[in-house]
PDB file of C-alpha atoms in Angstrom:
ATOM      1  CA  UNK A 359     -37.241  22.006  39.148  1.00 52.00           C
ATOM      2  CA  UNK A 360     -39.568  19.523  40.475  1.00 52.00           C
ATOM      3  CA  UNK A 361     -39.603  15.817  38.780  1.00 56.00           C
ATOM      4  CA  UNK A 362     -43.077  16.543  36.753  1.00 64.00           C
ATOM      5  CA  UNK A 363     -40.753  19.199  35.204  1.00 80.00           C
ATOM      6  CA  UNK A 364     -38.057  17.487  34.741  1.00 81.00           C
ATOM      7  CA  UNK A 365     -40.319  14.541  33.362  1.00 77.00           C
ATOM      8  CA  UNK A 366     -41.933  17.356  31.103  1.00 78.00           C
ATOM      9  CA  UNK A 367     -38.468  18.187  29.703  1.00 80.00           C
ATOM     10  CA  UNK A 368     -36.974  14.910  29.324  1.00 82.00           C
ATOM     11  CA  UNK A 369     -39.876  13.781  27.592  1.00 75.00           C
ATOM     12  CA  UNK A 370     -39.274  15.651  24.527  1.00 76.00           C
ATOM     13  CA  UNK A 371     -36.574  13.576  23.638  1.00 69.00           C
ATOM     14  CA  UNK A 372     -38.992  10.314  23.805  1.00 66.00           C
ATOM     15  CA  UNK A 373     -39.233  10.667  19.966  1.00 58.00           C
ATOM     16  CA  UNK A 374     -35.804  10.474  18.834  1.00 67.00           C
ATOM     17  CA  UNK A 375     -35.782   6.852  19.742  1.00 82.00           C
ATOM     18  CA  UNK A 376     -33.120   7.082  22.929  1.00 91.00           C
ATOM     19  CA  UNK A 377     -31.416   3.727  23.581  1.00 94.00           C
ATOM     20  CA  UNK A 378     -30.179   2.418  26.422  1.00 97.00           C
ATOM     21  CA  UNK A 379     -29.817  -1.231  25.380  1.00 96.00           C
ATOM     22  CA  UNK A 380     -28.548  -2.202  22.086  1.00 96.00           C
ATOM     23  CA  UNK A 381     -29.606   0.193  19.855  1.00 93.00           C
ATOM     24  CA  UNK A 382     -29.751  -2.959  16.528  1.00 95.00           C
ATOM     25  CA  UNK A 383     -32.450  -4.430  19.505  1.00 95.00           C
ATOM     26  CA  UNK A 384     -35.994  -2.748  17.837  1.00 93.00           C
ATOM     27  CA  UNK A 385     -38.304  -1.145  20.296  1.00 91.00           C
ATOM     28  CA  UNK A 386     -40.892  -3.901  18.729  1.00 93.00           C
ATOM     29  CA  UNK A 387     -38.789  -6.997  20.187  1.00 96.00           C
ATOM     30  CA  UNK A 388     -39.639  -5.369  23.893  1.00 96.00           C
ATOM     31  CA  UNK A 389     -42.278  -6.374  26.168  1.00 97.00           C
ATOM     32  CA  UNK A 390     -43.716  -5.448  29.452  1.00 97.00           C
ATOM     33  CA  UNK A 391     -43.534  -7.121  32.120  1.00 97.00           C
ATOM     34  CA  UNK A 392     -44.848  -6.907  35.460  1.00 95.00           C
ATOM     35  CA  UNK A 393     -42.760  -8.615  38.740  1.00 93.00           C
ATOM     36  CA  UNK A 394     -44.724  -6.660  41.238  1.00 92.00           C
ATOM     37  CA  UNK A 395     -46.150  -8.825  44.605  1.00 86.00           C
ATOM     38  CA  UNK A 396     -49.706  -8.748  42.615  1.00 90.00           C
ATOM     39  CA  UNK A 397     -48.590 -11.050  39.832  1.00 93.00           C
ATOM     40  CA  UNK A 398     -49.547 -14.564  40.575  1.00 92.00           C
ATOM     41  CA  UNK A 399     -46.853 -16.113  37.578  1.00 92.00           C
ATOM     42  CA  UNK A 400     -44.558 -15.238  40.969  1.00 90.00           C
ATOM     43  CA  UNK A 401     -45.582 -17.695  43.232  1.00 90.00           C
ATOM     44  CA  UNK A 402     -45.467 -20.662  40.840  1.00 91.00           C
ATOM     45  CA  UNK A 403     -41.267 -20.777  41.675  1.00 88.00           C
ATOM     46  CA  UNK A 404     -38.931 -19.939  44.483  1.00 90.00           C
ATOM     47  CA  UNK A 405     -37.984 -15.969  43.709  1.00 86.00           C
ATOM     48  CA  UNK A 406     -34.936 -16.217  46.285  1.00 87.00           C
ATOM     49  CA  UNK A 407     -33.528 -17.949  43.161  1.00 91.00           C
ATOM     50  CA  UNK A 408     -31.542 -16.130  40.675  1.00 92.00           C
ATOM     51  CA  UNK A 409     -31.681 -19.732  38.706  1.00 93.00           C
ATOM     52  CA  UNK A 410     -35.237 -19.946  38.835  1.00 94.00           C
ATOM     53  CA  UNK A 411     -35.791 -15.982  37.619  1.00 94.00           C
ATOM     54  CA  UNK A 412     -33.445 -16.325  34.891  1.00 95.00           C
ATOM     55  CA  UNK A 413     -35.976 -19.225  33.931  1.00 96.00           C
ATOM     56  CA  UNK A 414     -38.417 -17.378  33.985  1.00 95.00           C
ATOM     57  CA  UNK A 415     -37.445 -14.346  31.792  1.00 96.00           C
ATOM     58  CA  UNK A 416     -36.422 -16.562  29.440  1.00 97.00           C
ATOM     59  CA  UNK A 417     -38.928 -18.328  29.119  1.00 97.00           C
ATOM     60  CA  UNK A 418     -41.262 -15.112  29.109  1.00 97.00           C
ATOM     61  CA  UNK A 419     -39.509 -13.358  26.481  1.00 98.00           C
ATOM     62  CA  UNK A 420     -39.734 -16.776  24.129  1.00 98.00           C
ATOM     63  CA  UNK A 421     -43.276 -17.044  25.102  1.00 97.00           C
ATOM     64  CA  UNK A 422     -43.791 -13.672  23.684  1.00 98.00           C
ATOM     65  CA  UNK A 423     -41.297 -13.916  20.898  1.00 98.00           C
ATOM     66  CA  UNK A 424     -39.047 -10.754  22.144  1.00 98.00           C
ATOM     67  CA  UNK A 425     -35.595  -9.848  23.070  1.00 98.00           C
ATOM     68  CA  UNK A 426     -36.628  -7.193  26.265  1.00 98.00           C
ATOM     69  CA  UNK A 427     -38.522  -7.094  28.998  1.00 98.00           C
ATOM     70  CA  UNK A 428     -39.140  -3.857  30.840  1.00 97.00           C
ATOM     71  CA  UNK A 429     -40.936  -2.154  33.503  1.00 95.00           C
ATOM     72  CA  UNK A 430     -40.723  -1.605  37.441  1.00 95.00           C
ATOM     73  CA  UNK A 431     -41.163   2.118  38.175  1.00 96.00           C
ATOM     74  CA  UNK A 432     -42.773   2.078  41.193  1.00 96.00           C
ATOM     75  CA  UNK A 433     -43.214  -1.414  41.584  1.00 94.00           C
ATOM     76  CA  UNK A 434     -44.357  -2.754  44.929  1.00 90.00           C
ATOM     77  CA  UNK A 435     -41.648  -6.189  45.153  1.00 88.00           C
ATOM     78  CA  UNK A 436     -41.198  -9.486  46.944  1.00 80.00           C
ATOM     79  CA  UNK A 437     -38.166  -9.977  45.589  1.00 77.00           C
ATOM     80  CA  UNK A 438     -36.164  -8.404  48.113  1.00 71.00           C
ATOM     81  CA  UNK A 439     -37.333  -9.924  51.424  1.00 72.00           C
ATOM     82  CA  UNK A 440     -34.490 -12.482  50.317  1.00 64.00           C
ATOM     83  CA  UNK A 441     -31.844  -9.884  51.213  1.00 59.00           C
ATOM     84  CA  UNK A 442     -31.123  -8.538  54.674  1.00 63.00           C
ATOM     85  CA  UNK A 443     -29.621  -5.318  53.146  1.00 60.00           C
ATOM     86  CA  UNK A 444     -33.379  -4.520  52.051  1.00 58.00           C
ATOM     87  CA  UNK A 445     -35.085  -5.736  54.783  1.00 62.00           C
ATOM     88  CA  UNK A 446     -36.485  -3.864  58.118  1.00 55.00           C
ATOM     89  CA  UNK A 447     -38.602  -4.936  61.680  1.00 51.00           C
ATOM     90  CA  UNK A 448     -40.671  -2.051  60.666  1.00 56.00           C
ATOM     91  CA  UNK A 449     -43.086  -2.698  57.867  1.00 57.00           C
ATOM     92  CA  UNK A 450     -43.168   0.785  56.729  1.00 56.00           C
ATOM     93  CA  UNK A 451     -39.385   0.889  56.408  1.00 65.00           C
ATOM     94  CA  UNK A 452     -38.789  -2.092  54.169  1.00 79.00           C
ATOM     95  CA  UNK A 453     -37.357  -1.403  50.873  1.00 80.00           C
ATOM     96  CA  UNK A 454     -39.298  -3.238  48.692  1.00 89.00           C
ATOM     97  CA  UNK A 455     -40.436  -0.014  46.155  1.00 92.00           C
ATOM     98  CA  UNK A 456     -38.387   0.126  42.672  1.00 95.00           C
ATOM     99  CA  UNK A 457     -37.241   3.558  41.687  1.00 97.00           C
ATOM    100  CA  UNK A 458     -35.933   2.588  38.528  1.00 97.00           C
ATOM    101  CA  UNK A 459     -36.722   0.847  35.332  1.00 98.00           C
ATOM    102  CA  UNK A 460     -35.712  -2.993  34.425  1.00 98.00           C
ATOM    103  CA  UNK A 461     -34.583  -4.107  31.123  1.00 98.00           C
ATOM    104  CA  UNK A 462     -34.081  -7.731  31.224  1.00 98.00           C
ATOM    105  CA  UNK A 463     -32.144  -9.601  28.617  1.00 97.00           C
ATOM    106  CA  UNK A 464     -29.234 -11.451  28.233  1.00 97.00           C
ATOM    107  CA  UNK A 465     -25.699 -10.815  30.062  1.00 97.00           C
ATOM    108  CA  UNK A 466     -23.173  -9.061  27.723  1.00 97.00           C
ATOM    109  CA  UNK A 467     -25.982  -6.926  26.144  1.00 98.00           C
ATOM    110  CA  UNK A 468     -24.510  -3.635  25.435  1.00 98.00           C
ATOM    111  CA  UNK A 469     -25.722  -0.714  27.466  1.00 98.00           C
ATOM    112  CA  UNK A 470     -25.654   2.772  26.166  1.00 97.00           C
ATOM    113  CA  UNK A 471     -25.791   6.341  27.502  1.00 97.00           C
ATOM    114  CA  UNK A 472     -29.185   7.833  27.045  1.00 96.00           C
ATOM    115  CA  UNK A 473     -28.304  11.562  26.782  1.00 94.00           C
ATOM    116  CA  UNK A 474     -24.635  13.618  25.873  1.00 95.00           C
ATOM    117  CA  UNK A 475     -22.905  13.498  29.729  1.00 97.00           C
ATOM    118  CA  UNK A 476     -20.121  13.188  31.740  1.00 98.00           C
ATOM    119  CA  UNK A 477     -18.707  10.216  33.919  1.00 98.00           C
ATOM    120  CA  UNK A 478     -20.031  11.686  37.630  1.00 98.00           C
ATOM    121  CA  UNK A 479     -18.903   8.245  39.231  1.00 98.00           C
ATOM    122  CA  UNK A 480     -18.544   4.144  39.374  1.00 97.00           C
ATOM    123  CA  UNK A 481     -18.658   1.567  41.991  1.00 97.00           C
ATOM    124  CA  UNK A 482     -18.805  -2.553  42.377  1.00 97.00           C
ATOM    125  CA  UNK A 483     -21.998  -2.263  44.997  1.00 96.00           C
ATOM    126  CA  UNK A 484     -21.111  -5.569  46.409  1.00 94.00           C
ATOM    127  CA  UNK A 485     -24.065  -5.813  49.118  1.00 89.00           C
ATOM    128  CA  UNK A 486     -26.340  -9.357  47.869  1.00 86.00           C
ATOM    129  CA  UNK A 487     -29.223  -8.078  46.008  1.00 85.00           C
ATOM    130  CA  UNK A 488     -27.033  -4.586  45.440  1.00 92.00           C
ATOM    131  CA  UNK A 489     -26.517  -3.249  42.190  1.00 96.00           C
ATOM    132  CA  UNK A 490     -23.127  -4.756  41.720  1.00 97.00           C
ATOM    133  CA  UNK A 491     -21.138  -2.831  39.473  1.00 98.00           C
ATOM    134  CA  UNK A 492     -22.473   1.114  38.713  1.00 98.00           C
ATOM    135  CA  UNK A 493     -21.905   3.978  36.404  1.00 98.00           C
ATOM    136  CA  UNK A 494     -23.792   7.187  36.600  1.00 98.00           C
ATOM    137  CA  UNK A 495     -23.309   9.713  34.191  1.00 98.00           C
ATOM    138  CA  UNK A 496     -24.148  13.607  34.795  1.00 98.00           C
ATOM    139  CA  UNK A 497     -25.982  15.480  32.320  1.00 97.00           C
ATOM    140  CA  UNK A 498     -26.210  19.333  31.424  1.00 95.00           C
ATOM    141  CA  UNK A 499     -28.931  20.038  28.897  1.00 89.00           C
ATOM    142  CA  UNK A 500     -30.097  23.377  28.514  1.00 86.00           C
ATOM    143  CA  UNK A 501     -28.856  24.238  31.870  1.00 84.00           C
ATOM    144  CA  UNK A 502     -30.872  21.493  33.285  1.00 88.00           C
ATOM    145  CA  UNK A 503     -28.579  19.124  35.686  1.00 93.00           C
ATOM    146  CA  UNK A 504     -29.414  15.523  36.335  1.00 96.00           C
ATOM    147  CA  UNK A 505     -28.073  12.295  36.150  1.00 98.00           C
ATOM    148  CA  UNK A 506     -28.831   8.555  34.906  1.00 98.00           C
ATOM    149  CA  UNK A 507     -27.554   5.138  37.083  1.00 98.00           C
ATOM    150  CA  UNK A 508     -27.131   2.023  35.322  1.00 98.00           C
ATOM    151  CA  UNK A 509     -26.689  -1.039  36.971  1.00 98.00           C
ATOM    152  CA  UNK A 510     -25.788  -4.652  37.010  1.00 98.00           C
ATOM    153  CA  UNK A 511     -23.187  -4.513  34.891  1.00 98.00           C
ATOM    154  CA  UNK A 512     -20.042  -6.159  34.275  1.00 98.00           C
ATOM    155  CA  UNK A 513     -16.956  -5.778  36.545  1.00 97.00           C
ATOM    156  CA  UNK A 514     -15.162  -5.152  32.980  1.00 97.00           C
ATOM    157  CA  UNK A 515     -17.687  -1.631  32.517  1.00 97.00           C
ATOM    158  CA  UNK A 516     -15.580  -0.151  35.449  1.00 96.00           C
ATOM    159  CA  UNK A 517     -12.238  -0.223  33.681  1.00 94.00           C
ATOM    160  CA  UNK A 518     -13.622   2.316  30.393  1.00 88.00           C
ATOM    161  CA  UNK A 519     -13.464   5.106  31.725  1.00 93.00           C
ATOM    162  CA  UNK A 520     -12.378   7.487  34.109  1.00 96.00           C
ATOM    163  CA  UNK A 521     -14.352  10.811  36.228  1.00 96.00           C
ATOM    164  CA  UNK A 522     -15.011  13.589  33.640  1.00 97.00           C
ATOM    165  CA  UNK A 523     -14.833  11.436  30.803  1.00 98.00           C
ATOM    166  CA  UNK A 524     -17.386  12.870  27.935  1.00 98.00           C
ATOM    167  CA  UNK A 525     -19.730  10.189  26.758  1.00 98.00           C
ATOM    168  CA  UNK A 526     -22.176  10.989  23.462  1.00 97.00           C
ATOM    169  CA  UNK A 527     -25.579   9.926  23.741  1.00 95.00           C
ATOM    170  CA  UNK A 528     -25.729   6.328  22.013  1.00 95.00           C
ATOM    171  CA  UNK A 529     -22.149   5.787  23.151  1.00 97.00           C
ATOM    172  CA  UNK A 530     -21.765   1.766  24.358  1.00 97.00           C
ATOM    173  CA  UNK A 531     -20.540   2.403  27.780  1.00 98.00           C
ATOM    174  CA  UNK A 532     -20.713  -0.759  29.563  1.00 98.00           C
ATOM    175  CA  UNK A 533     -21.976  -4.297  29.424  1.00 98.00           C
ATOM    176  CA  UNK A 534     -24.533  -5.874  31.015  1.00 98.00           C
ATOM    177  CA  UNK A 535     -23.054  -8.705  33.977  1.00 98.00           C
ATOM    178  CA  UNK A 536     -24.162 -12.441  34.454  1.00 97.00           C
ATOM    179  CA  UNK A 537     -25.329 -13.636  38.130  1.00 95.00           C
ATOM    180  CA  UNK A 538     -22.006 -13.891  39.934  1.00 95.00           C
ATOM    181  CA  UNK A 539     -21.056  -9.972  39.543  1.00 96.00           C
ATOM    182  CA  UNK A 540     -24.486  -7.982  39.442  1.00 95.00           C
ATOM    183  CA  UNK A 541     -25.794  -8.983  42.963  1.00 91.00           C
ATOM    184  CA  UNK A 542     -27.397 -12.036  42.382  1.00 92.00           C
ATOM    185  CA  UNK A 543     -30.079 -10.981  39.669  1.00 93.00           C
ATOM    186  CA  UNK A 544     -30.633 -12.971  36.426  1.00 95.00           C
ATOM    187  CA  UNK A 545     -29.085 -10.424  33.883  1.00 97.00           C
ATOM    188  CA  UNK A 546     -30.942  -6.807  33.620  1.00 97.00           C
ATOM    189  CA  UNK A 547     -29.938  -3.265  33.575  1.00 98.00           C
ATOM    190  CA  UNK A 548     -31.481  -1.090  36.040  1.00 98.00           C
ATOM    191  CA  UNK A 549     -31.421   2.394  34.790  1.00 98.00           C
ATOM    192  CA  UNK A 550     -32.362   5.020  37.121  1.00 98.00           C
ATOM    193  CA  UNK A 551     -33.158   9.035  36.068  1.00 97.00           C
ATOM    194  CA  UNK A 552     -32.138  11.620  39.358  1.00 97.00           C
ATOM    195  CA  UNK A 553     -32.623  14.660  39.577  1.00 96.00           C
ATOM    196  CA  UNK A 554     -30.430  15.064  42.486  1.00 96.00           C
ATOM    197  CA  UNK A 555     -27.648  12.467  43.493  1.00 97.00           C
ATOM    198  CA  UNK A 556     -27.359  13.834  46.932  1.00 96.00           C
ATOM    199  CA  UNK A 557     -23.717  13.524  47.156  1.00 96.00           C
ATOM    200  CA  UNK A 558     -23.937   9.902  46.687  1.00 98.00           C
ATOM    201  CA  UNK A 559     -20.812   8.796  44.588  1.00 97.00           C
ATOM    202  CA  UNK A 560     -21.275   5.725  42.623  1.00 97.00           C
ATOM    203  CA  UNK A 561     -24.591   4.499  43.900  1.00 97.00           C
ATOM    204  CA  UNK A 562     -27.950   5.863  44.568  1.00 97.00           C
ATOM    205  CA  UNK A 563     -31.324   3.737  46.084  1.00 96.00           C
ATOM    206  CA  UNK A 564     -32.998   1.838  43.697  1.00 96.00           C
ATOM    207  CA  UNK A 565     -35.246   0.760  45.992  1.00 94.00           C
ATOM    208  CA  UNK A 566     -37.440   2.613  48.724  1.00 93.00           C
ATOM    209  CA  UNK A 567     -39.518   1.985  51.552  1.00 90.00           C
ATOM    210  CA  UNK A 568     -43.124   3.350  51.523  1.00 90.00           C
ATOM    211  CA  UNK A 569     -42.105   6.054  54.274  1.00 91.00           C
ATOM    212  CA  UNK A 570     -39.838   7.644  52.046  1.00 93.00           C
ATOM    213  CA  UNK A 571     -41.595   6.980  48.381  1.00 94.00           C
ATOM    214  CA  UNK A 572     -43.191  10.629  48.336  1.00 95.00           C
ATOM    215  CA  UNK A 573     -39.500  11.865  48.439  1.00 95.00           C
ATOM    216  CA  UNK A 574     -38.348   9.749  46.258  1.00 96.00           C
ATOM    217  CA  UNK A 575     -41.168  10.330  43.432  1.00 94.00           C
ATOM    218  CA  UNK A 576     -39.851  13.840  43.500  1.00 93.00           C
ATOM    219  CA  UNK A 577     -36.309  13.231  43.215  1.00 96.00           C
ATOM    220  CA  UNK A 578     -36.667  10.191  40.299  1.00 96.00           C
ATOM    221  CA  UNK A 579     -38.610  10.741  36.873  1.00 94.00           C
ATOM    222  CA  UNK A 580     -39.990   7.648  35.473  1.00 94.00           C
ATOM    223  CA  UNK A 581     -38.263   6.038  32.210  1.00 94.00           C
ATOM    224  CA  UNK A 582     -40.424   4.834  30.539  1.00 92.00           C
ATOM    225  CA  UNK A 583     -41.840   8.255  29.520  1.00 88.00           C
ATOM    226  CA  UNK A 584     -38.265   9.022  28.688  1.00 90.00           C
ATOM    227  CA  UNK A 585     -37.807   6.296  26.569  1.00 92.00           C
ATOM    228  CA  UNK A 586     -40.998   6.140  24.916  1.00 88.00           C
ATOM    229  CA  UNK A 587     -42.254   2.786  25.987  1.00 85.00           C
ATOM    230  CA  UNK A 588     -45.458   3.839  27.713  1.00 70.00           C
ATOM    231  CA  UNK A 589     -46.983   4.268  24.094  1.00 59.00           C
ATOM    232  CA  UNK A 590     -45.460   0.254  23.396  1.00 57.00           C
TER     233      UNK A 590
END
């Protein structure tokens, strides 16, 4: 099953109102937000700075009067030039292309599991600008297999659970870490759909260079179909 497919089938869910923040959060307190190289708000601070972005979410959500910002499928990012573990000679090869979505909001948000699933794996991904600590969850719906990634959370999430462990969609399964434990971010989830995890245990790219993006727009579906926020 190809990702349109997969897309296609996850989508049906979009109504039920899936969570994967706070659920007591309404989808009306979320915003979008774009942090792609086009936006111009960007160059008005230093965005090596996890300081300076936390600033700026902040200050973007109380501009806006919300509790969430989201987007980043896709999106084309300066943000990680800061970090040699992104970074390439080769133009074509640098990671700079997000495969996931971004919810920003406070550290110690709760994060729940989007769909009914097992515990596949965890990991601290310690690498600066990594995802810091990781749990994705395996899914079997229908005899569909594929599996969600949420990162930056805290080093606490790791200690919940153990590999096989049934979670329930809705089911709080982690919180959301603070600068020193999620790789240097100001505090977001990154939640990732996959269709497959090619053996990787614990982690998964979230980010892509533009020689590999066809691939990876096949293997990933995009969340905020999923979720339902492309009609917010």
């Amino acid at each position: 099953m190809n990702s349109n497919s997969l897309s296609s089938f996850l989508s049906q869910w979009s109504s039920k109102d899936l969570n994967v923040i706070d659920a007591s959060i309404p989808k009306s307190d979320y915003i979008a937000i774009d942090i792609s190289k086009a936006n111009p708000d960007l160059n008005s601070f230093d965005v090596s700075s996890s300081l300076a972005w936390e600033n700026y979410i902040t200050n973007y959500l109380l501009q806006h009067n919300k509790q969430v910002a989201f987007g980043g499928y896709l999106e084309q990012r300066n943000l990680y030039n800061r970090s040699t573990y992104f970074s390439s000679q080769s133009k074509a090869e640098q990671r700079n292309i997000h495969l996931g979505l971004d919810l920003w909001c406070p550290a110690n948000t709760a994060v729940s599991a989007c769909f009914d699933g097992t515990i596949h794996s965890f990991k601290n991904n310690t690498n600066f600008g990594d995802y810091g600590p990781t749990i994705i969850l395996e899914h079997k719906i229908e005899n569909q297999i594929f599996y969600t990634l949420y990162g930056h959370l805290n080093i606490e999430s790791l200690n919940s659970f153990t590999k096989g462990d049934k979670v329930a969609q809705g089911q709080t399964i982690a919180y959301l870490g603070d600068v020193s434990v999620n790789g240097d971010y100001a505090p977001h989830l990154h939640f990732q759909i996959i269709k497959d995890l090619q053996n990787n245990i614990g982690d998964y790219p979230g980010v892509c260079c533009l020689d590999d993006l066809e691939f990876y727009k096949v293997n990933t579906v995009n969340p905020e179909v999923v979720l339902g926020f492309d009609i917010i």
